Short mmCIF file of C-alpha atoms in Angstrom, two decimals:
data_model
loop_
_atom_site.label_atom_id
_atom_site.label_comp_id
_atom_site.label_asym_id
_atom_site.label_seq_id
_atom_site.Cartn_x
_atom_site.Cartn_y
_atom_site.Cartn_z
CA MET A 899 -4.00 -12.27 -23.58
CA ILE A 900 -6.38 -14.73 -25.22
CA LYS A 901 -6.25 -14.22 -28.97
CA ASN A 902 -8.71 -14.94 -31.79
CA PHE A 903 -11.51 -15.72 -29.37
CA THR A 904 -14.33 -17.54 -31.18
CA ARG A 905 -17.75 -18.22 -29.67
CA PHE A 906 -19.65 -21.45 -30.24
CA THR A 907 -23.32 -22.04 -29.59
CA ARG A 908 -23.93 -23.33 -26.13
CA ILE A 909 -24.59 -27.04 -25.69
CA ASN A 910 -27.01 -27.41 -22.82
CA LYS A 911 -26.58 -30.40 -20.55
CA PRO A 912 -27.95 -30.76 -17.03
CA ASN A 913 -25.42 -29.56 -14.45
CA PHE A 914 -22.69 -29.65 -17.07
CA LEU A 915 -21.12 -26.84 -19.03
CA LYS A 916 -19.53 -27.99 -22.25
CA PHE A 917 -16.21 -26.31 -23.04
CA ARG A 918 -14.19 -26.84 -26.17
CA ARG A 919 -10.78 -25.75 -27.32
CA ALA A 920 -9.77 -25.05 -30.88
CA LYS A 921 -6.61 -23.96 -32.61
CA VAL A 922 -6.07 -21.78 -35.66
CA THR A 923 -3.97 -23.48 -38.33
CA ASP A 924 -3.64 -21.80 -41.73
CA SER A 925 -6.91 -19.95 -41.14
CA LYS A 926 -8.72 -23.23 -40.37
CA ILE A 927 -10.22 -24.11 -37.04
CA GLU A 928 -9.17 -27.52 -35.77
CA ASP A 929 -11.16 -29.37 -33.15
CA GLY A 930 -9.81 -29.11 -29.67
CA ALA A 931 -10.03 -30.82 -26.33
CA ASP A 932 -12.86 -31.44 -23.94
CA ILE A 933 -13.92 -30.11 -20.55
CA LEU A 934 -11.19 -32.01 -18.69
CA TYR A 935 -8.47 -30.36 -20.74
CA TRP A 936 -10.02 -26.97 -20.14
CA ASN A 937 -10.22 -27.55 -16.39
CA ARG A 938 -6.55 -28.46 -16.28
CA LEU A 939 -5.71 -25.46 -18.42
CA THR A 940 -7.51 -22.95 -16.23
CA GLN A 941 -5.38 -23.95 -13.29
CA ARG A 942 -2.50 -22.32 -15.14
CA GLN A 943 -2.27 -18.86 -16.64
CA TYR A 944 -4.45 -19.41 -19.64
CA ASN A 945 -3.55 -16.03 -21.07
CA SER A 946 0.08 -17.02 -21.56
CA ILE A 947 -0.74 -19.46 -24.37
CA ASN A 948 -0.37 -17.76 -27.73
CA ASN A 949 -2.10 -18.35 -31.05
CA ASP A 950 -4.81 -20.54 -29.52
CA VAL A 951 -8.52 -20.03 -29.88
CA PHE A 952 -10.36 -20.86 -26.70
CA VAL A 953 -13.97 -21.68 -27.34
CA THR A 954 -16.28 -21.45 -24.37
CA ASP A 955 -20.02 -21.42 -23.96
CA LEU A 956 -22.11 -18.41 -24.60
CA VAL A 957 -23.70 -17.47 -21.30
CA SER A 958 -26.96 -15.57 -21.41
CA VAL A 959 -27.69 -12.60 -19.21
CA ASP A 960 -30.58 -14.52 -17.62
CA GLU A 961 -28.22 -17.35 -16.69
CA VAL A 962 -25.79 -14.96 -15.01
CA LEU A 963 -28.61 -13.31 -13.09
CA ARG A 964 -29.50 -16.63 -11.45
CA HIS A 965 -26.07 -17.00 -9.86
CA ASN A 966 -26.36 -14.25 -7.27
CA LYS A 967 -25.81 -15.93 -3.90
CA PRO A 968 -22.81 -16.27 -1.58
CA ASP A 969 -22.57 -20.00 -2.38
CA ASP A 970 -23.11 -19.50 -6.11
CA CYS A 971 -21.71 -16.18 -7.29
CA TRP A 972 -21.05 -15.24 -10.92
CA ILE A 973 -20.10 -11.86 -12.30
CA ALA A 974 -19.37 -10.54 -15.79
CA ILE A 975 -16.22 -8.53 -16.50
CA ASN A 976 -15.28 -7.21 -19.92
CA GLY A 977 -17.64 -9.58 -21.71
CA LYS A 978 -16.48 -12.70 -19.84
CA VAL A 979 -18.45 -14.52 -17.15
CA PHE A 980 -16.59 -15.73 -14.05
CA ASP A 981 -17.53 -17.88 -11.09
CA VAL A 982 -16.02 -16.04 -8.11
CA THR A 983 -17.67 -18.07 -5.34
CA LYS A 984 -14.47 -19.41 -3.81
CA PHE A 985 -12.77 -16.02 -4.13
CA LEU A 986 -15.37 -14.23 -1.98
CA LEU A 987 -13.67 -14.96 1.32
CA MET A 988 -10.25 -14.06 -0.11
CA HIS A 989 -11.21 -10.64 -1.47
CA PRO A 990 -9.12 -7.99 0.32
CA GLY A 991 -12.02 -5.54 0.22
CA GLY A 992 -14.44 -7.99 1.82
CA LYS A 993 -16.92 -10.38 0.24
CA GLU A 994 -19.77 -7.86 0.49
CA ARG A 995 -18.25 -5.66 -2.20
CA ILE A 996 -18.44 -8.55 -4.65
CA LEU A 997 -21.85 -9.75 -3.48
CA LYS A 998 -23.30 -6.35 -4.32
CA LEU A 999 -22.48 -7.23 -7.93
CA ALA A 1000 -23.44 -10.91 -7.82
CA GLY A 1001 -25.22 -11.99 -10.99
CA ARG A 1002 -24.45 -8.68 -12.65
CA ASP A 1003 -21.95 -6.94 -14.92
CA ALA A 1004 -19.10 -5.78 -12.67
CA THR A 1005 -16.93 -4.27 -15.41
CA LYS A 1006 -17.28 -0.65 -14.31
CA ASP A 1007 -16.76 -1.30 -10.60
CA PHE A 1008 -13.88 -3.69 -11.28
CA GLY A 1009 -12.12 -1.24 -13.59
CA GLN A 1010 -12.28 1.57 -11.04
CA ILE A 1011 -10.06 -0.38 -8.68
CA HIS A 1012 -8.04 -2.97 -10.55
CA SER A 1013 -5.48 -2.98 -13.34
CA LYS A 1014 -6.36 -4.60 -16.63
CA ASP A 1015 -4.42 -7.81 -16.14
CA ILE A 1016 -5.28 -8.52 -12.51
CA LEU A 1017 -7.53 -11.35 -13.70
CA ASP A 1018 -4.45 -13.11 -15.03
CA LYS A 1019 -3.16 -13.35 -11.47
CA MET A 1020 -6.42 -14.76 -10.13
CA VAL A 1021 -6.78 -17.88 -12.29
CA GLU A 1022 -6.36 -20.15 -9.27
CA PHE A 1023 -9.25 -18.52 -7.45
CA ILE A 1024 -11.84 -17.79 -10.15
CA ASP A 1025 -13.30 -19.91 -12.94
CA LEU A 1026 -14.04 -18.68 -16.43
CA ILE A 1027 -17.56 -19.83 -17.28
CA GLY A 1028 -17.87 -18.42 -20.77
CA THR A 1029 -18.58 -15.40 -22.92
CA LEU A 1030 -21.46 -13.12 -22.08
CA ASP A 1031 -24.23 -13.34 -24.67
CA GLY A 1032 -26.16 -10.08 -24.61
CA GLU A 1033 -26.08 -7.01 -22.41
CA PHE A 1034 -27.37 -6.32 -18.96
CA GLU A 1035 -30.14 -3.81 -18.65
CA GLU A 1036 -28.79 -0.83 -16.79
CA PHE A 1037 -30.77 0.32 -13.81
CA ASP A 1038 -29.78 3.78 -12.73
CA THR A 1039 -30.16 4.63 -9.09
CA GLU A 1040 -31.32 8.06 -8.06
CA GLU A 1041 -27.71 8.91 -7.27
CA ASP A 1042 -26.61 7.77 -10.75
CA LEU A 1043 -29.13 10.09 -12.36
CA ILE A 1044 -28.07 13.02 -10.19
CA ILE A 1045 -24.38 12.42 -10.94
CA ARG A 1046 -25.03 12.20 -14.68
CA GLU A 1047 -27.00 15.44 -14.54
CA ASN A 1048 -24.29 17.14 -12.50
CA MET A 1049 -21.54 16.01 -14.88
CA ALA A 1050 -23.48 17.38 -17.84
CA ASN A 1051 -23.94 20.71 -16.10
CA LYS A 1052 -20.72 21.07 -14.14
CA PRO A 1053 -19.04 24.49 -14.18
CA SER A 1054 -16.60 25.22 -16.97
CA ILE A 1055 -13.01 24.69 -15.90
CA ASN A 1056 -12.56 28.41 -16.50
CA SER A 1057 -14.91 28.89 -13.55
CA ILE A 1058 -12.50 27.08 -11.22
CA PHE A 1059 -10.45 29.65 -9.33
CA ASN A 1060 -9.08 27.68 -6.37
CA LEU A 1061 -8.58 24.13 -5.15
CA SER A 1062 -11.68 24.20 -2.97
CA ASP A 1063 -13.72 24.78 -6.13
CA PHE A 1064 -12.47 21.42 -7.42
CA GLU A 1065 -13.60 19.69 -4.24
CA TYR A 1066 -17.02 21.31 -4.45
CA VAL A 1067 -17.48 19.94 -7.98
CA ALA A 1068 -16.10 16.52 -7.02
CA LYS A 1069 -18.60 16.25 -4.21
CA LYS A 1070 -21.37 16.72 -6.78
CA VAL A 1071 -20.08 14.32 -9.46
CA LEU A 1072 -18.68 11.43 -7.41
CA PRO A 1073 -20.76 8.70 -5.78
CA SER A 1074 -21.08 9.60 -2.12
CA THR A 1075 -19.24 6.44 -1.04
CA ILE A 1076 -16.24 7.33 -3.18
CA TYR A 1077 -16.17 10.96 -2.10
CA THR A 1078 -16.28 9.83 1.53
CA TYR A 1079 -13.41 7.39 0.92
CA PHE A 1080 -11.29 10.24 -0.46
CA SER A 1081 -12.22 12.83 2.13
CA THR A 1082 -12.28 10.80 5.33
CA GLY A 1083 -9.76 11.09 8.12
CA ALA A 1084 -9.06 8.98 11.19
CA SER A 1085 -11.53 8.77 14.08
CA ASP A 1086 -12.91 12.27 14.85
CA GLU A 1087 -10.75 13.85 12.13
CA PHE A 1088 -9.09 16.45 14.36
CA SER A 1089 -5.71 15.87 12.72
CA MET A 1090 -7.13 16.07 9.21
CA ARG A 1091 -8.71 19.45 9.93
CA GLU A 1092 -5.70 20.72 11.87
CA ASN A 1093 -3.45 19.91 8.91
CA HIS A 1094 -5.23 22.68 7.04
CA TYR A 1095 -5.98 25.05 9.91
CA ALA A 1096 -2.30 25.20 10.93
CA TYR A 1097 -1.57 27.30 7.85
CA SER A 1098 -4.09 29.91 9.01
CA ARG A 1099 -2.01 30.47 12.15
CA VAL A 1100 1.04 31.67 10.19
CA PHE A 1101 1.01 35.25 8.89
CA PHE A 1102 3.23 37.16 6.48
CA ARG A 1103 5.69 40.00 7.14
CA PRO A 1104 6.09 41.52 3.66
CA LYS A 1105 9.01 43.74 2.71
CA ILE A 1106 8.33 46.99 0.86
CA LEU A 1107 10.21 48.94 -1.81
CA GLN A 1108 12.21 45.94 -2.98
CA GLU A 1109 13.87 45.87 -6.40
CA ILE A 1110 12.60 42.57 -7.72
CA GLY A 1111 12.01 41.02 -11.12
CA PRO A 1112 9.27 38.66 -12.28
CA PRO A 1113 8.85 35.96 -9.61
CA GLU A 1114 10.28 32.52 -10.42
CA THR A 1115 8.84 29.37 -8.85
CA LYS A 1116 11.49 27.01 -10.25
CA THR A 1117 13.48 24.96 -7.77
CA GLN A 1118 15.15 21.57 -7.40
CA PHE A 1119 14.01 18.31 -5.81
CA PHE A 1120 16.83 15.78 -5.36
CA ASP A 1121 18.96 17.95 -7.68
CA LEU A 1122 16.28 17.72 -10.39
CA ASP A 1123 14.77 20.89 -11.85
CA VAL A 1124 11.03 21.32 -11.25
CA SER A 1125 8.75 24.16 -12.29
CA ILE A 1126 7.08 24.65 -8.91
CA PRO A 1127 7.90 23.35 -5.41
CA VAL A 1128 4.99 20.87 -5.57
CA TYR A 1129 4.83 17.12 -6.12
CA ILE A 1130 1.90 14.75 -6.53
CA THR A 1131 1.95 12.51 -3.50
CA ALA A 1132 1.10 8.81 -3.62
CA PHE A 1133 -2.47 7.68 -2.96
CA ALA A 1134 -4.60 4.66 -3.78
CA GLY A 1135 -7.87 4.66 -5.68
CA ALA A 1136 -7.17 7.13 -8.47
CA ARG A 1137 -9.49 5.22 -10.80
CA TYR A 1138 -12.34 5.91 -8.41
CA ALA A 1139 -11.99 9.54 -9.48
CA ASN A 1140 -11.43 9.00 -13.20
CA PRO A 1141 -11.16 5.93 -15.46
CA LEU A 1142 -7.60 6.83 -16.48
CA GLY A 1143 -6.49 7.16 -12.87
CA GLU A 1144 -2.78 7.80 -12.44
CA ARG A 1145 -2.32 8.21 -16.18
CA ASN A 1146 -3.94 11.65 -15.88
CA LEU A 1147 -1.44 12.54 -13.17
CA GLN A 1148 1.56 11.21 -15.06
CA ARG A 1149 0.75 13.09 -18.26
CA ALA A 1150 -0.08 16.37 -16.56
CA ALA A 1151 3.03 16.14 -14.36
CA TYR A 1152 5.24 15.53 -17.39
CA ASN A 1153 3.82 18.49 -19.28
CA ALA A 1154 4.22 20.78 -16.27
CA ASN A 1155 7.65 19.46 -15.20
CA VAL A 1156 6.31 18.36 -11.82
CA ILE A 1157 7.29 15.21 -9.91
CA GLN A 1158 4.72 12.47 -9.47
CA MET A 1159 5.14 9.92 -6.69
CA VAL A 1160 3.91 6.61 -8.08
CA PRO A 1161 1.87 4.74 -5.45
CA LYS A 1162 2.37 1.14 -4.47
CA PHE A 1163 -1.36 0.56 -4.96
CA LEU A 1164 -1.35 1.65 -8.57
CA SER A 1165 -4.40 1.27 -10.81
CA TYR A 1166 -2.11 -0.28 -13.43
CA THR A 1167 0.53 -2.94 -13.28
CA LEU A 1168 4.00 -1.43 -13.14
CA ASP A 1169 4.75 -2.62 -16.66
CA GLU A 1170 1.50 -1.12 -17.98
CA PHE A 1171 2.16 2.18 -16.29
CA PHE A 1172 5.82 2.65 -17.17
CA ARG A 1173 5.27 1.53 -20.75
CA GLU A 1174 3.76 4.94 -21.53
CA VAL A 1175 6.09 7.04 -19.38
CA PRO A 1176 8.50 9.14 -21.50
CA LYS A 1177 12.14 8.24 -20.99
CA ASP A 1178 12.96 11.73 -19.76
CA GLN A 1179 10.18 11.91 -17.17
CA ARG A 1180 11.44 11.83 -13.57
CA LEU A 1181 9.29 10.06 -10.98
CA TRP A 1182 9.38 9.05 -7.34
CA TYR A 1183 8.10 5.73 -6.08
CA GLN A 1184 6.35 4.84 -2.84
CA LEU A 1185 7.71 1.78 -1.05
CA GLN A 1186 5.32 0.24 1.44
CA PHE A 1187 5.66 -3.07 3.23
CA ASP A 1188 2.31 -4.56 4.20
CA THR A 1189 3.68 -7.97 5.18
CA GLN A 1190 6.92 -9.45 6.44
CA GLU A 1191 7.25 -11.26 3.12
CA GLU A 1192 7.17 -7.96 1.22
CA LEU A 1193 9.91 -6.60 3.45
CA ASP A 1194 11.98 -9.75 2.97
CA ASN A 1195 11.58 -9.44 -0.82
CA CYS A 1196 12.39 -5.74 -0.82
CA GLN A 1197 15.52 -6.10 -2.92
CA ASN A 1198 13.60 -7.75 -5.76
CA THR A 1199 11.06 -4.94 -5.69
CA ILE A 1200 13.80 -2.34 -5.85
CA ARG A 1201 15.51 -4.09 -8.75
CA LYS A 1202 12.25 -4.02 -10.69
CA ILE A 1203 11.78 -0.31 -9.98
CA GLU A 1204 15.38 0.37 -11.02
CA SER A 1205 14.80 -1.41 -14.33
CA TYR A 1206 12.39 1.28 -15.54
CA GLY A 1207 15.00 4.03 -15.30
CA ASN A 1208 12.56 6.84 -14.48
CA VAL A 1209 12.48 6.59 -10.69
CA LYS A 1210 14.78 9.09 -9.00
CA GLY A 1211 13.63 8.70 -5.41
CA LEU A 1212 12.27 5.89 -3.22
CA PHE A 1213 9.96 6.99 -0.41
CA ILE A 1214 9.35 4.44 2.33
CA ASN A 1215 6.07 4.69 4.24
CA VAL A 1216 6.89 4.60 7.96
CA ASP A 1217 3.53 5.52 9.49
CA LEU A 1218 1.74 2.20 8.92
CA ALA A 1219 2.23 0.06 12.00
CA ASP A 1220 -1.54 -0.42 11.75
CA LEU A 1221 -4.38 0.93 9.66
CA GLY A 1222 -6.04 4.12 10.88
CA ASN A 1223 -9.60 4.02 12.19
CA ARG A 1224 -11.32 5.59 9.19
CA GLU A 1225 -14.71 5.54 10.81
CA LYS A 1226 -16.60 7.87 8.49
CA ASP A 1227 -15.58 5.79 5.50
CA SER A 1228 -16.62 2.58 7.27
CA LYS A 1229 -20.02 3.99 8.16
CA LYS A 1230 -20.64 5.23 4.65
CA ARG A 1231 -19.78 1.89 3.09
CA LEU A 1232 -22.14 0.14 5.48
CA GLU A 1233 -25.01 2.46 4.53
CA ASP A 1234 -24.51 1.56 0.89
CA LEU A 1235 -24.58 -2.20 1.41
CA ASP A 1236 -27.68 -4.34 1.22
CA ILE A 1237 -26.01 -6.98 3.37
CA ALA A 1238 -25.43 -5.83 6.93
CA THR A 1239 -22.05 -6.74 8.40
CA GLU A 1240 -20.04 -5.56 11.32
CA LEU A 1241 -18.14 -2.32 10.83
CA THR A 1242 -14.89 -4.10 11.57
CA ALA A 1243 -15.22 -6.01 8.31
CA PHE A 1244 -14.47 -2.74 6.56
CA ALA A 1245 -12.33 -0.90 9.10
CA ASN A 1246 -9.93 -3.88 9.09
CA ASN A 1247 -8.41 -2.60 12.31
CA GLY A 1248 -6.13 -5.18 13.87
CA ASN A 1249 -6.41 -7.47 10.84
CA VAL A 1250 -3.37 -6.23 8.99
CA ASN A 1251 -0.05 -8.06 8.99
CA TYR A 1252 2.47 -5.26 8.82
CA PRO A 1253 6.05 -6.34 9.56
CA LYS A 1254 6.68 -6.39 13.30
CA SER A 1255 10.43 -6.05 12.94
CA PHE A 1256 10.50 -2.98 10.68
CA SER A 1257 13.03 -0.55 12.17
CA TRP A 1258 15.86 1.88 11.48
CA LYS A 1259 18.05 -1.18 10.88
CA ASN A 1260 15.89 -2.12 7.89
CA ILE A 1261 16.13 1.42 6.53
CA GLU A 1262 19.92 1.25 6.62
CA GLN A 1263 19.84 -2.11 4.82
CA ILE A 1264 17.52 -0.78 2.12
CA LYS A 1265 19.76 2.25 1.64
CA LYS A 1266 22.65 -0.09 0.77
CA MET A 1267 20.58 -1.96 -1.83
CA THR A 1268 20.35 0.84 -4.37
CA ASP A 1269 21.85 4.03 -5.69
CA ILE A 1270 18.39 5.62 -5.90
CA PRO A 1271 18.09 8.17 -3.07
CA ILE A 1272 16.07 6.89 -0.10
CA ALA A 1273 13.60 9.02 1.84
CA LEU A 1274 11.07 8.41 4.60
CA LYS A 1275 7.39 9.27 4.25
CA GLY A 1276 5.29 9.80 7.35
CA VAL A 1277 7.76 11.30 9.85
CA GLN A 1278 5.95 13.10 12.70
CA ARG A 1279 8.54 14.36 15.17
CA GLY A 1280 11.69 16.45 14.94
CA GLU A 1281 13.85 13.87 16.70
CA ASP A 1282 13.20 11.34 13.93
CA VAL A 1283 14.09 13.89 11.28
CA VAL A 1284 17.43 14.38 13.05
CA ILE A 1285 18.07 10.62 13.08
CA ALA A 1286 17.25 10.41 9.37
CA ALA A 1287 19.76 13.19 8.66
CA GLN A 1288 22.43 11.50 10.77
CA LYS A 1289 21.91 8.24 8.88
CA GLY A 1290 22.46 9.94 5.54
CA LEU A 1291 18.96 9.72 4.11
CA LYS A 1292 18.24 12.09 1.25
CA ALA A 1293 14.93 13.43 2.55
CA VAL A 1294 11.92 13.01 4.78
CA ILE A 1295 8.29 13.84 4.17
CA ILE A 1296 6.75 15.23 7.32
CA SER A 1297 3.25 13.84 7.13
CA ASN A 1298 0.46 12.24 9.14
CA HIS A 1299 -0.98 10.47 6.10
CA GLY A 1300 -3.47 13.24 5.41
CA GLY A 1301 -4.92 12.78 8.90
CA ARG A 1302 -5.98 9.22 7.99
CA GLN A 1303 -3.82 7.32 10.48
CA LEU A 1304 -3.44 8.52 14.08
CA ASP A 1305 -5.96 11.16 15.06
CA PHE A 1306 -4.47 13.96 17.21
CA SER A 1307 -1.09 13.59 15.57
CA ARG A 1308 0.27 17.09 15.12
CA PRO A 1309 -0.17 19.05 11.91
CA PRO A 1310 2.86 18.59 9.62
CA LEU A 1311 3.51 22.34 9.40
CA GLU A 1312 4.06 22.44 13.16
CA VAL A 1313 6.41 19.44 13.03
CA LEU A 1314 8.25 21.07 10.13
CA ALA A 1315 9.02 24.14 12.23
CA GLU A 1316 10.23 21.92 15.07
CA ALA A 1317 12.39 19.76 12.78
CA ASN A 1318 13.97 22.75 11.06
CA ARG A 1319 14.92 24.25 14.42
CA MET A 1320 16.40 20.98 15.69
CA LEU A 1321 18.44 20.46 12.53
CA LYS A 1322 19.87 23.98 12.76
CA GLU A 1323 20.80 23.44 16.41
CA ARG A 1324 22.87 20.43 15.34
CA GLY A 1325 24.27 21.91 12.12
CA LEU A 1326 22.39 19.36 10.01
CA GLN A 1327 20.12 21.69 8.05
CA ASP A 1328 22.06 21.11 4.81
CA LYS A 1329 22.26 17.33 5.22
CA ILE A 1330 18.66 16.46 4.40
CA GLU A 1331 15.73 17.81 2.38
CA LEU A 1332 12.43 18.41 4.16
CA TYR A 1333 9.09 17.97 2.44
CA VAL A 1334 5.63 18.30 3.90
CA ASP A 1335 2.13 17.28 2.91
CA GLY A 1336 -1.39 17.54 4.31
CA GLY A 1337 -3.93 20.36 4.27
CA ILE A 1338 -2.33 22.50 1.54
CA ARG A 1339 -4.91 24.34 -0.55
CA ARG A 1340 -3.30 27.67 -1.54
CA GLY A 1341 -0.10 28.99 -3.02
CA SER A 1342 0.28 30.94 0.22
CA ASP A 1343 0.36 27.62 2.12
CA ILE A 1344 3.28 26.50 -0.03
CA ILE A 1345 5.18 29.72 0.65
CA LYS A 1346 4.62 29.40 4.40
CA ALA A 1347 5.97 25.85 4.35
CA ILE A 1348 9.07 26.91 2.40
CA CYS A 1349 9.67 29.80 4.79
CA LEU A 1350 9.64 27.26 7.63
CA GLY A 1351 12.28 25.11 5.94
CA ALA A 1352 10.47 22.88 3.45
CA LYS A 1353 12.07 22.12 0.09
CA GLY A 1354 8.63 21.44 -1.36
CA VAL A 1355 5.14 20.24 -0.60
CA GLY A 1356 2.97 17.32 -1.63
CA LEU A 1357 -0.72 17.37 -2.48
CA GLY A 1358 -3.05 14.39 -2.72
CA ARG A 1359 -6.78 14.97 -2.37
CA PRO A 1360 -6.85 18.11 -4.57
CA PHE A 1361 -5.59 16.03 -7.49
CA LEU A 1362 -8.27 13.40 -6.92
CA TYR A 1363 -10.95 16.09 -6.82
CA SER A 1364 -9.61 17.83 -9.92
CA MET A 1365 -9.59 14.54 -11.85
CA ALA A 1366 -13.13 13.70 -10.77
CA GLY A 1367 -14.64 16.57 -12.69
CA TYR A 1368 -12.05 17.42 -15.31
CA GLY A 1369 -9.55 14.58 -15.82
CA GLU A 1370 -6.04 15.49 -16.95
CA GLU A 1371 -7.12 19.06 -17.67
CA GLY A 1372 -8.13 19.43 -14.03
CA VAL A 1373 -4.73 18.24 -12.81
CA ALA A 1374 -3.00 20.76 -15.07
CA LYS A 1375 -5.28 23.48 -13.71
CA VAL A 1376 -4.16 22.68 -10.16
CA PHE A 1377 -0.56 23.39 -11.15
CA GLN A 1378 -1.59 26.60 -12.88
CA ILE A 1379 -3.60 27.88 -9.91
CA LEU A 1380 -0.84 27.19 -7.41
CA GLU A 1381 1.87 28.74 -9.57
CA THR A 1382 -0.22 31.87 -10.16
CA GLU A 1383 -1.01 32.23 -6.46
CA MET A 1384 2.63 31.71 -5.50
CA LYS A 1385 3.90 34.35 -7.90
CA ASN A 1386 1.31 36.83 -6.67
CA ASN A 1387 2.26 36.20 -3.04
CA MET A 1388 5.98 36.43 -3.77
CA LYS A 1389 5.57 39.82 -5.43
CA LEU A 1390 3.61 41.12 -2.46
CA LEU A 1391 6.21 39.73 -0.05
CA GLY A 1392 9.01 41.49 -1.91
CA VAL A 1393 10.89 38.44 -3.25
CA ASP A 1394 11.32 36.97 -6.70
CA LYS A 1395 13.11 33.66 -6.05
CA ILE A 1396 12.20 30.56 -4.06
CA GLU A 1397 15.57 30.62 -2.29
CA ASP A 1398 14.76 34.07 -0.88
CA LEU A 1399 11.82 32.72 1.12
CA ASN A 1400 12.77 32.40 4.80
CA GLU A 1401 11.48 32.73 8.36
CA ASP A 1402 12.02 36.48 8.34
CA LEU A 1403 8.98 36.80 6.05
CA ILE A 1404 6.51 35.10 8.38
CA ASP A 1405 5.16 35.31 11.90
CA SER A 1406 4.69 31.76 13.18
CA SER A 1407 4.40 32.64 16.86
CA ASN A 1408 0.81 31.33 16.98
CA LEU A 1409 1.53 28.10 15.11
CA LYS A 1410 1.06 25.95 18.22
CA PHE A 1411 -2.00 27.87 19.39
CA ARG A 1412 -4.76 25.45 18.39
CA SER A 1413 -7.91 27.47 19.00
CA ALA A 1414 -11.25 27.06 17.27
CA VAL A 1415 -11.39 30.84 17.00
CA VAL A 1416 -9.00 30.85 14.05
CA ASN A 1417 -10.59 27.87 12.32
CA ASN A 1418 -12.70 29.98 10.02
CA ASP A 1419 -11.74 29.10 6.47
CA ARG A 1420 -15.19 29.48 4.94
CA LEU A 1421 -14.35 27.69 1.68
CA TYR A 1422 -12.80 24.72 3.45
CA ASP A 1423 -15.41 24.52 6.21
CA GLY A 1424 -18.27 24.95 3.76
CA ILE A 1425 -17.33 21.75 1.94
CA TYR A 1426 -16.24 19.71 4.95
CA GLU A 1427 -18.63 16.88 5.79
CA SER A 1428 -18.62 15.96 9.46
CA LEU A 1429 -18.82 12.49 10.91
CA GLY A 1430 -22.48 11.58 11.34
CA PRO A 1431 -24.42 9.25 13.63
CA PRO A 1432 -25.73 5.83 12.56
CA ILE A 1433 -28.63 5.90 10.10
CA PHE A 1434 -31.96 4.34 11.09
CA LYS A 1435 -33.18 1.61 8.73
CA ASN A 1436 -36.42 3.51 8.15
CA SER A 1437 -34.37 6.60 7.19
CA VAL A 1438 -35.68 8.62 10.12
CA VAL A 1439 -32.54 10.28 11.40
CA GLY A 1440 -32.05 11.80 14.80
CA ARG A 1441 -35.19 10.46 16.49
CA VAL A 1442 -34.65 9.51 20.11
#
């Protein structure tokens, strides 16, 4: 990073910003080069030059405020002022997200999404104007004031008794756009809701008068001991929920002896993240190929992951041939923008460049590249689970991406039952580990999944919601709640070990019976926010 940064008084010249460079020598400042040197320098990674003092203009708040147009866009980040005009059209999230912050301090919004050193990788697309002189006056919106009030008065964590409580609090303390991003599913969200409702169609058959000891929730994932059959699944946007993002998850997982799956779209660089990971912490990593180039460079990515030493499983996303139609999220983002654009600018449907040649052949090639066990994430039919077992893969995660990809894809619990049956019919049940995610909110859900053949389950949204209100402490509370609920259920079922959970303890005969009659989880339904119609510009909703 830039060291010993010294600020000089601005030299005003019409249409010309004077930059100077200086160097520290024996505690003395030597004169540096002129604007031409600086321009050449900024085309390279200026942060890689050590022991230099870069002297730029002081830029007043008023000056930044004037540059607030698409053809002249400045923003301030961490006390530096950048011209991002030419980057607008390159921004993966769309130019509108930057234009909302044009001429303003974007530090908070930038930090919620990006790692600290992402600016270092953008030197070819943004120009450093100078150092911000002064502070922007903060203008709180009505939503900001409500959120601040809600955070100050949120329930004590001791008042949180279940995972739906966390979501209720998160809905009150997160900006509505962020909550919608977390909670949205694909299209009409049938799959997202069915993921959860499927568990309500499986009932218990408890044994009585059993001689059992204190229930134990310990088990093994990939031959690694874990305290409960739960892992933190990979998801993007953790810093939207809490400034520390995945660091909260990593620390809580380590303390609880739970596996965290590190996402590809991490809020930190890999080096930043793994720098603070204890040597004895075991992690999984999510591999995702968004372009053909990423797939072609897969071996380099794997070598980098191997170098950290903590990753004990590589999970390849296989449900991303295209991006799901996350309509509710798209609508919400549009409502929050001052600049109207077409919905497709946000939905991004059809505008992704996922590899067209990605197939089982690639999976076999990747498997040969590393000794780290390979698993597939996003399997949605029993036949594919069988193929994975036959090809010697360590595991699959039966998942429909939290209902965010293909609406009307079956709930993972239903596919789990199908896959377990098909593996047994072929004598392959001991050749592969089955995991499942999506819709899990209770310890009883975990037990039902294990009875149907799962080795463990993954949770995503509940960890985001727990972080939103309570940070790392909230994540730890999720583990505690699920473990307590599991032990209670195991006692009442008449078992005291995870390995004793089996199909004999459940009635899953109605699992495929998808009727609205049984969709009556009051906690879940009470928080669920349905997809709404377009909003009139004059805020009069529903008038025809």
